[in-house]
Amino acid sequence: MMRFGIIGTGRIGDMHARLIALQPDAVVTWCFDVFEDSARRTAEAVGARATTDVDALLAADDVDAVLIASPTDTHVEMILRSAEAGKSILCEKPIDVDIEMVEKCREKLLTFDVPLQLGFNRRFDPSHAGVRNAVANGEVGALELLVITSRDPGPPPPRAILEACGGLFRDTTIHDMDMARFVLGEDPVEVFTMAANRVDPVFAELGDVDTAMIVMRADSGALCHINNSRRTNYGYDQRVEAFGAEGMVRSNNHRPSEVSRYGAGGTAKRDELLHFFIERYRAAYEAEIRDFIDQVTAGKPPSVTFEDGRRALILSEAALKSYQTNQPVKVDYS
Amino acid sequence: MMRFGIIGTGRIGDMHARLIALQPDAVVTWCFDVFEDSARRTAEAVGARATTDVDALLAADDVDAVLIASPTDTHVEMILRSAEAGKSILCEKPIDVDIEMVEKCREKLLTFDVPLQLGFNRRFDPSHAGVRNAVANGEVGALELLVITSRDPGPPPPRAILEACGGLFRDTTIHDMDMARFVLGEDPVEVFTMAANRVDPVFAELGDVDTAMIVMRADSGALCHINNSRRTNYGYDQRVEAFGAEGMVRSNNHRPSEVSRYGAGGTAKRDELLHFFIERYRAAYEAEIRDFIDQVTAGKPPSVTFEDGRRALILSEAALKSYQTNQPVKVDYS
Amino acid sequence: MMRFGIIGTGRIGDMHARLIALQPDAVVTWCFDVFEDSARRTAEAVGARATTDVDALLAADDVDAVLIASPTDTHVEMILRSAEAGKSILCEKPIDVDIEMVEKCREKLLTFDVPLQLGFNRRFDPSHAGVRNAVANGEVGALELLVITSRDPGPPPPRAILEACGGLFRDTTIHDMDMARFVLGEDPVEVFTMAANRVDPVFAELGDVDTAMIVMRADSGALCHINNSRRTNYGYDQRVEAFGAEGMVRSNNHRPSEVSRYGAGGTAKRDELLHFFIERYRAAYEAEIRDFIDQVTAGKPPSVTFEDGRRALILSEAALKSYQTNQPVKVDYS
Amino acid sequence: MMRFGIIGTGRIGDMHARLIALQPDAVVTWCFDVFEDSARRTAEAVGARATTDVDALLAADDVDAVLIASPTDTHVEMILRSAEAGKSILCEKPIDVDIEMVEKCREKLLTFDVPLQLGFNRRFDPSHAGVRNAVANGEVGALELLVITSRDPGPPPPRAILEACGGLFRDTTIHDMDMARFVLGEDPVEVFTMAANRVDPVFAELGDVDTAMIVMRADSGALCHINNSRRTNYGYDQRVEAFGAEGMVRSNNHRPSEVSRYGAGGTAKRDELLHFFIERYRAAYEAEIRDFIDQVTAGKPPSVTFEDGRRALILSEAALKSYQTNQPVKVDYS
């Protein structure tokens, strides 16, 4: 039985807590949040103790692992304190939006020996994972073209969230960068970005962009395209397409039902895509928790590592730099 | 080079004439219609001679084969006269809506030895034929369930046409009866029908129905369902689904393009289905002509025989009788 | 907070217990099964007390509602004892496979005033419910044709289960009969059945059939077709198609992912359909529990009533009688 | 009645000749080819005169228009001679693979006043045209992202053809460049290309590439991605996807039938895509001819102009230059 402390019980932390409680071999024992009401609400739902003092949680004997879902700018601190306390760690992405902070964290982590998994939940989505597994199994032959479509449902998040998120590339594209690495099975070595402001004036006001197209190259010669938008009017548009000599495998979108409509004006009309990421990726979040428990319990390394988080951020930085300089950028992972 | 005379240059005859003219090894030499303008219009389009005298066409040396597309109640006469004249015959369905007429025609035809193909065009549709071939090749194992959806685009045909057509079962369902025999690879032996008047008062006024559901059984134990409507608002709905121990094969609908639309309110919306049977079954009509020329030229029997037409009509009669008596009807093909 | 006692902790009872435990306003307090291990396993998973004495559960003060998932032939007894104990009741389908037992139960229930919901889970499936809601909202106009495809994944259940299940019509078709009533919004008044033995010799040995096609008529003139098989090799095939003057709405099948494959030999290949009913209808089972809690808590009548269960069974009996007599059967609900 | 001379009766010229012959208001009168057999074969099929002397064709009184389908390196000469002869011109793409030749041709054409349409057939495809019309009608709002997938069925063309074709960008991508301009409704102003050799050694031997990803930007801020491969194993993969604030419209692939297959191992499997461009774009080629006849007959300018051909080539050159320099390239159309 793995006993979890939840660090941060906002929307994502609360969801994780409930998914952990569903597992037969895991239990939530502590819930921390700076907002007492929030911590208590989640704690009650899962039969845990609530606290506004993270030290209490980290010092507790009945906490084997922590789920870090506090604000992004506290991730590094919480990772290091949890490592120091000897807890296994499942931390929401990103490690930090500042690559310097990530490098410092990396160095300090070398002195601890705790399992740490980074929350790239999309790797656990049955559809995206299906594409990756097909590629890894050689179903399409050597991968030649990888196309990732990744568009958030609108409207855009509140300004306060946008200000702290690190911009389109570090906040959203980072997921696609991880997906690219996951499916390619290798690291992109060069990146070129075009981007624009088409969605909402708030992005330009923050010096950010809301619409982007990226191309990348891997050493094998495989090419990868990512396109991003901060807003669709038809739901959360998340597709992955892998192509090679032996064929193509695609991961298509998810909808709330399998209803289709026929009438004057059109046929086979389906529902809008699922809008909310917690609904869209519910199965992925469940599988992610499951995998973390299984790997740690078996003494195996986590499936998604700190280094995965660092490399995805390096790629996001490269995409941003390419946009800013209008030049292709060689990626340096050292 | 097969030289055709067209008997009847209405909508269907004109289409056939143009499709024949497209074939590299066939030519239209004569066009007959009781309406001189009609005959002349088609004749000009295909470089043939127009006539209002069918005897002239039948007597012509440069006519090897006839395409009979005159009104249904003249089919038997035209078949017999063409047979007497020694022409190969491709005749639109049905032979006649009166089974007595069909039986008399059958008897008289015994004295002639000319190839005669009946125009069950749907057998040549790439999608429906694909289902039949899959079943014939054993792809689904022994056939267990066959579901035929067959709904005409609305609005219903003009009253004059409805009066002469022999009613829903002899006019429309007969196509589905032929499809059932084609895919089953055997004759249904028992039929039960439920029907209703839901579409337009004109059908009830004519003592006809416009909506029907049929179930049939074959000797092998295979079961078949047909559902019919005289009107959809989304196009010509024509599907065939064959099921057995080894799987299922389906023939789905055809649309004018492969465009799909995503937006607020729905996603993946496709065009309405093709509405007009000549557009929907254009490829089938072409393949039908092609097949007729190939079979006759090679001295092989036509792919769709007079007996096929007779049996489909017998099944349609059985469906009607079942509806009228509210009893299952054993089918007698003798 | 609604406190549940689980009566029967086999596969379905265990699933219900876990789904109840997920609800924020419900809790499982007692688990009964004649097999102590089974009761204890479920009880531990949801933090409840285990018992092999159903009287203890029914007498407990901390049980507001019971979930009856014991063997079918105990349903009537458990319903009546639970009613006597004043518990709200959510009972798995069917009430009983013997219509006499159902009638007796009905009569006795008149003397109690407890909410009772019957477990026709498919009514709560997002896709099927989507079709029903579209029809109820008039999206297709007056309903004219309803086609229900309902085929179980193979292989067939063990012989012992088949012996007790009441046969194809009372065990499987009953779901489709309820779906027909649900979507039609009225009761079928006449039924005709064709059936066959195609799947496995065990069915014939038990005097049962494994393959069936049914047509039914409602007073409005709406027609309904159901086709059933006890075995597919591609998963659980469950579709509903509603057609009328204003269009068509369909509920299509569910798969484990949205992956599609393209290669030599074919394109757009999807996963097999979900095979196991608990996976296929997981969302439906969750919504069913949710609805039961909401309705009972609000003092409203359950969404699916004892009478719904009785009428679906009467329809299943009519389908069986039609098969046995090879005659259409008028349905008597009195 | 428009009278056509066919210049070049290879595969494409022969197809055009037959499609012209199908039109009620057009006729083929002359067929030229340097190979007499080829000219004669096409001429016989459409009832025209065959010649190996293009001067005879151009001097003929009974030629109103020419269809130029001779080898690419003769296009400019044939265009200019036809213009001099006062013929209306429908010329296969490209004008030439050498931009200098195109510029010279452009200058000389200024002295003639004949209609000239360039054969960008894909503009007339019902599916791609459907996307363009939807965008032009504002269905997706201001266009933000345009994704063009364009992969040829394998194996690659013979070496001799590859040597003369001008390379991937001038031969294949040029179609996509025209599609981009067509759907965007404006000219891309900057291009960046990544490319690779993944398909066949022959491409590298010729100094060519076989796999490419391009991103482009238009003045409006709209972004466009093109991905190309010289080989698929599942047919001709040609898709267009247009995205904006109001939604998305997609043009999907075409198949020979609407058959789908379900069985152990997978469901909903469709046919391979159509492989051969003449089959895939048959409807487009028909509509192209139809449009040319209609525009010229009505005295209106052709729908696809010399300038369209020139600009698509300029874009292809820019894509090539970007690949060669690994730099984004600003496009100069002057």
Coordinates of C-alpha atoms in Angstrom, one line a residue, chain C residues 31-267:
Chain C
C31 CA -21.5 -6.1 1.6
F32 CA -23.4 -9.3 1.6
D33 CA -22.6 -12.5 -0.3
V34 CA -23.0 -16.2 0.3
F35 CA -19.3 -16.5 -0.4
E36 CA -17.6 -14.9 2.5
D37 CA -14.3 -14.3 0.5
S38 CA -16.2 -12.4 -2.1
A39 CA -18.1 -10.3 0.4
R40 CA -14.9 -9.5 2.2
R41 CA -12.9 -8.6 -0.9
T42 CA -15.4 -6.0 -2.0
A43 CA -16.0 -4.7 1.5
E44 CA -12.3 -4.1 2.0
A45 CA -12.0 -2.3 -1.3
V46 CA -14.7 0.2 -0.3
G47 CA -14.3 0.3 3.5
A48 CA -17.5 -1.5 4.3
R49 CA -18.5 -4.4 6.7
A50 CA -18.8 -7.9 5.1
T51 CA -21.5 -10.4 6.0
T52 CA -22.9 -13.7 4.8
D53 CA -26.1 -12.9 6.6
V54 CA -28.4 -10.8 4.5
D55 CA -30.7 -10.2 7.4
A56 CA -27.9 -8.4 9.2
L57 CA -27.5 -6.1 6.2
L58 CA -31.2 -5.5 5.9
A59 CA -31.6 -4.8 9.7
A60 CA -28.7 -2.4 9.8
D61 CA -29.5 1.2 10.7
D62 CA -26.7 2.5 8.5
V63 CA -28.2 1.1 5.2
D64 CA -30.5 3.5 3.4
A65 CA -30.4 1.7 0.0
V66 CA -29.6 -1.7 -1.4
L67 CA -27.9 -2.6 -4.6
I68 CA -29.2 -6.1 -5.6
A69 CA -26.8 -8.0 -7.7
S70 CA -27.4 -11.5 -6.4
P71 CA -28.3 -14.4 -8.8
T72 CA -31.3 -13.6 -10.9
D73 CA -33.5 -16.2 -9.3
T74 CA -33.1 -14.4 -5.9
H75 CA -34.0 -11.0 -7.2
V76 CA -37.7 -11.2 -6.3
E77 CA -37.0 -12.4 -2.8
M78 CA -34.4 -9.7 -2.2
I79 CA -36.6 -7.0 -3.7
L80 CA -39.4 -7.9 -1.3
R81 CA -37.3 -8.3 1.8
S82 CA -35.6 -5.0 1.1
A83 CA -38.9 -3.3 0.5
E84 CA -40.1 -4.7 3.8
A85 CA -37.0 -3.4 5.5
G86 CA -37.8 0.1 4.0
K87 CA -34.7 0.3 1.9
S88 CA -34.5 2.2 -1.4
I89 CA -33.7 -0.4 -4.1
L90 CA -31.5 -0.5 -7.2
C91 CA -31.9 -4.0 -8.6
E92 CA -30.0 -5.5 -11.5
K93 CA -32.1 -6.7 -14.5
P94 CA -34.1 -8.8 -14.9
I95 CA -36.6 -8.9 -12.1
D96 CA -37.0 -12.6 -12.9
V97 CA -37.0 -14.7 -16.0
D98 CA -40.4 -16.1 -15.1
I99 CA -43.2 -13.7 -15.8
E100 CA -45.4 -15.3 -13.2
M101 CA -42.9 -14.5 -10.5
V102 CA -42.7 -10.9 -11.8
E103 CA -46.5 -10.5 -11.5
K104 CA -46.6 -11.8 -8.0
C105 CA -43.7 -9.5 -7.0
R106 CA -45.6 -6.6 -8.6
E107 CA -48.7 -7.3 -6.5
K108 CA -46.8 -7.6 -3.2
L109 CA -44.8 -4.5 -3.9
L110 CA -48.1 -2.5 -4.0
T111 CA -48.1 -2.7 -0.2
F112 CA -44.7 -1.0 0.2
D113 CA -43.7 2.5 -0.6
V114 CA -40.0 2.4 -1.4
P115 CA -38.2 3.7 -4.5
L116 CA -37.2 0.9 -6.8
Q117 CA -35.0 1.4 -9.9
L118 CA -34.3 -1.4 -12.3
G119 CA -30.8 -1.8 -13.7
F120 CA -31.3 -1.2 -17.4
N121 CA -27.9 0.4 -17.6
R122 CA -27.9 1.0 -21.3
R123 CA -30.4 3.8 -20.9
F124 CA -27.6 5.8 -19.2
D125 CA -25.0 5.2 -21.9
P126 CA -24.0 8.6 -23.3
S127 CA -24.3 7.4 -26.9
H128 CA -27.6 5.5 -26.6
A129 CA -29.0 8.2 -24.4
G130 CA -27.9 10.7 -27.0
V131 CA -30.1 9.0 -29.6
R132 CA -33.0 8.9 -27.2
N133 CA -32.7 12.5 -26.3
A134 CA -32.5 13.5 -29.9
V135 CA -35.6 11.6 -30.7
A136 CA -37.4 12.9 -27.6
N137 CA -36.4 16.5 -28.7
G138 CA -37.9 16.0 -32.1
E139 CA -34.6 16.1 -34.0
V140 CA -35.7 13.3 -36.4
G141 CA -39.3 14.3 -36.5
A142 CA -41.9 11.6 -35.8
L143 CA -39.9 8.4 -35.4
E144 CA -40.5 6.0 -38.4
L145 CA -37.7 3.4 -38.3
L146 CA -35.7 2.2 -35.3
V147 CA -32.9 -0.3 -35.9
I148 CA -31.2 -1.9 -32.9
T149 CA -28.0 -4.0 -33.4
S150 CA -27.0 -6.0 -30.4
R151 CA -24.4 -8.7 -30.6
D152 CA -22.4 -10.1 -27.7
P153 CA -18.7 -10.6 -28.0
G154 CA -17.8 -14.3 -28.1
P155 CA -17.3 -16.9 -27.0
P156 CA -20.6 -17.7 -25.4
P157 CA -21.0 -17.7 -21.5
P158 CA -20.5 -21.0 -19.6
R159 CA -23.2 -23.6 -19.9
A160 CA -24.3 -23.1 -16.2
I161 CA -25.0 -19.5 -16.8
L162 CA -26.8 -20.2 -20.0
E163 CA -29.0 -22.7 -18.3
A164 CA -30.2 -20.2 -15.7
C165 CA -30.5 -17.2 -17.9
G166 CA -33.9 -17.9 -19.4
G167 CA -32.6 -18.0 -23.0
L168 CA -31.6 -15.4 -25.6
F169 CA -34.8 -13.4 -25.5
R170 CA -35.1 -13.1 -21.7
D171 CA -31.4 -12.7 -21.1
T172 CA -30.1 -10.5 -24.0
T173 CA -33.0 -9.3 -26.1
I174 CA -34.6 -7.9 -23.0
H175 CA -32.0 -5.1 -23.0
D176 CA -33.0 -4.3 -26.6
M177 CA -36.7 -4.4 -25.8
D178 CA -36.1 -1.8 -23.1
M179 CA -34.0 0.2 -25.5
A180 CA -36.8 0.0 -28.0
R181 CA -39.4 1.3 -25.5
F182 CA -36.9 4.0 -24.3
V183 CA -36.3 5.4 -27.8
L184 CA -39.7 4.8 -29.2
G185 CA -41.3 6.6 -26.3
E186 CA -44.2 4.1 -26.6
D187 CA -44.8 0.4 -26.3
P188 CA -44.5 -2.0 -29.3
V189 CA -47.9 -3.7 -29.8
E190 CA -46.9 -6.5 -32.2
V191 CA -43.8 -8.6 -32.5
F192 CA -42.5 -11.1 -35.1
T193 CA -39.3 -13.1 -34.7
M194 CA -37.1 -15.3 -36.8
A195 CA -34.2 -17.1 -35.1
A196 CA -31.6 -19.7 -35.7
N197 CA -28.8 -21.7 -34.2
R198 CA -25.6 -20.6 -35.8
V199 CA -23.1 -19.9 -33.1
D200 CA -22.5 -22.9 -30.8
P201 CA -24.2 -26.3 -30.4
V202 CA -24.7 -25.6 -26.7
F203 CA -27.6 -23.3 -27.4
A204 CA -29.5 -25.9 -29.4
E205 CA -28.8 -28.5 -26.7
L206 CA -30.5 -26.1 -24.2
G207 CA -33.5 -25.6 -26.5
D208 CA -32.3 -22.0 -27.0
V209 CA -31.4 -20.0 -30.1
D210 CA -28.3 -17.8 -30.6
T211 CA -29.1 -15.7 -33.6
A212 CA -32.3 -13.7 -34.1
M213 CA -34.1 -11.0 -36.1
I214 CA -37.2 -9.3 -34.7
V215 CA -39.6 -6.7 -36.2
M216 CA -42.1 -4.8 -34.1
R217 CA -44.7 -2.2 -34.6
A218 CA -45.9 0.5 -32.3
D219 CA -49.3 2.2 -32.3
S220 CA -48.0 5.3 -33.9
G221 CA -46.9 3.2 -36.9
A222 CA -43.2 3.4 -36.0
L223 CA -41.4 0.2 -36.9
C224 CA -38.5 -1.4 -35.0
H225 CA -36.0 -4.0 -35.9
I226 CA -33.7 -5.8 -33.5
N227 CA -30.9 -8.2 -34.5
N228 CA -29.0 -10.3 -32.0
S229 CA -26.1 -12.7 -32.0
R230 CA -24.5 -14.5 -29.1
R231 CA -21.0 -14.0 -30.7
T232 CA -18.9 -11.6 -32.6
N233 CA -15.2 -11.9 -33.2
Y234 CA -14.6 -8.1 -33.2
G235 CA -16.1 -7.0 -29.8
Y236 CA -19.4 -5.9 -28.3
D237 CA -21.5 -4.6 -31.2
Q238 CA -24.2 -2.3 -29.8
R239 CA -25.8 0.3 -32.1
V240 CA -29.0 2.2 -32.2
E241 CA -30.3 4.0 -35.3
A242 CA -33.4 6.2 -35.2
F243 CA -34.9 7.6 -38.5
G244 CA -37.7 10.0 -39.3
A245 CA -38.7 12.7 -41.7
E246 CA -36.2 15.2 -40.2
G247 CA -33.2 12.9 -40.3
M248 CA -31.4 10.1 -38.6
V249 CA -29.4 9.8 -35.3
R250 CA -27.1 6.9 -34.6
S251 CA -25.3 5.6 -31.6
N252 CA -22.1 3.8 -32.8
N253 CA -19.7 1.5 -31.1
H254 CA -17.1 2.2 -28.5
R255 CA -13.4 1.3 -28.7
P256 CA -10.5 1.4 -26.3
S257 CA -8.7 4.1 -28.2
E258 CA -8.9 6.4 -31.2
V259 CA -6.0 4.9 -33.0
S260 CA -6.3 4.3 -36.8
R261 CA -3.9 2.4 -39.0
Y262 CA -3.0 2.8 -42.7
G263 CA -0.9 0.4 -44.7
A264 CA -0.6 -2.0 -47.5
G265 CA -3.9 -3.9 -47.5
G266 CA -6.1 -1.3 -45.9
T267 CA -6.6 2.0 -44.3

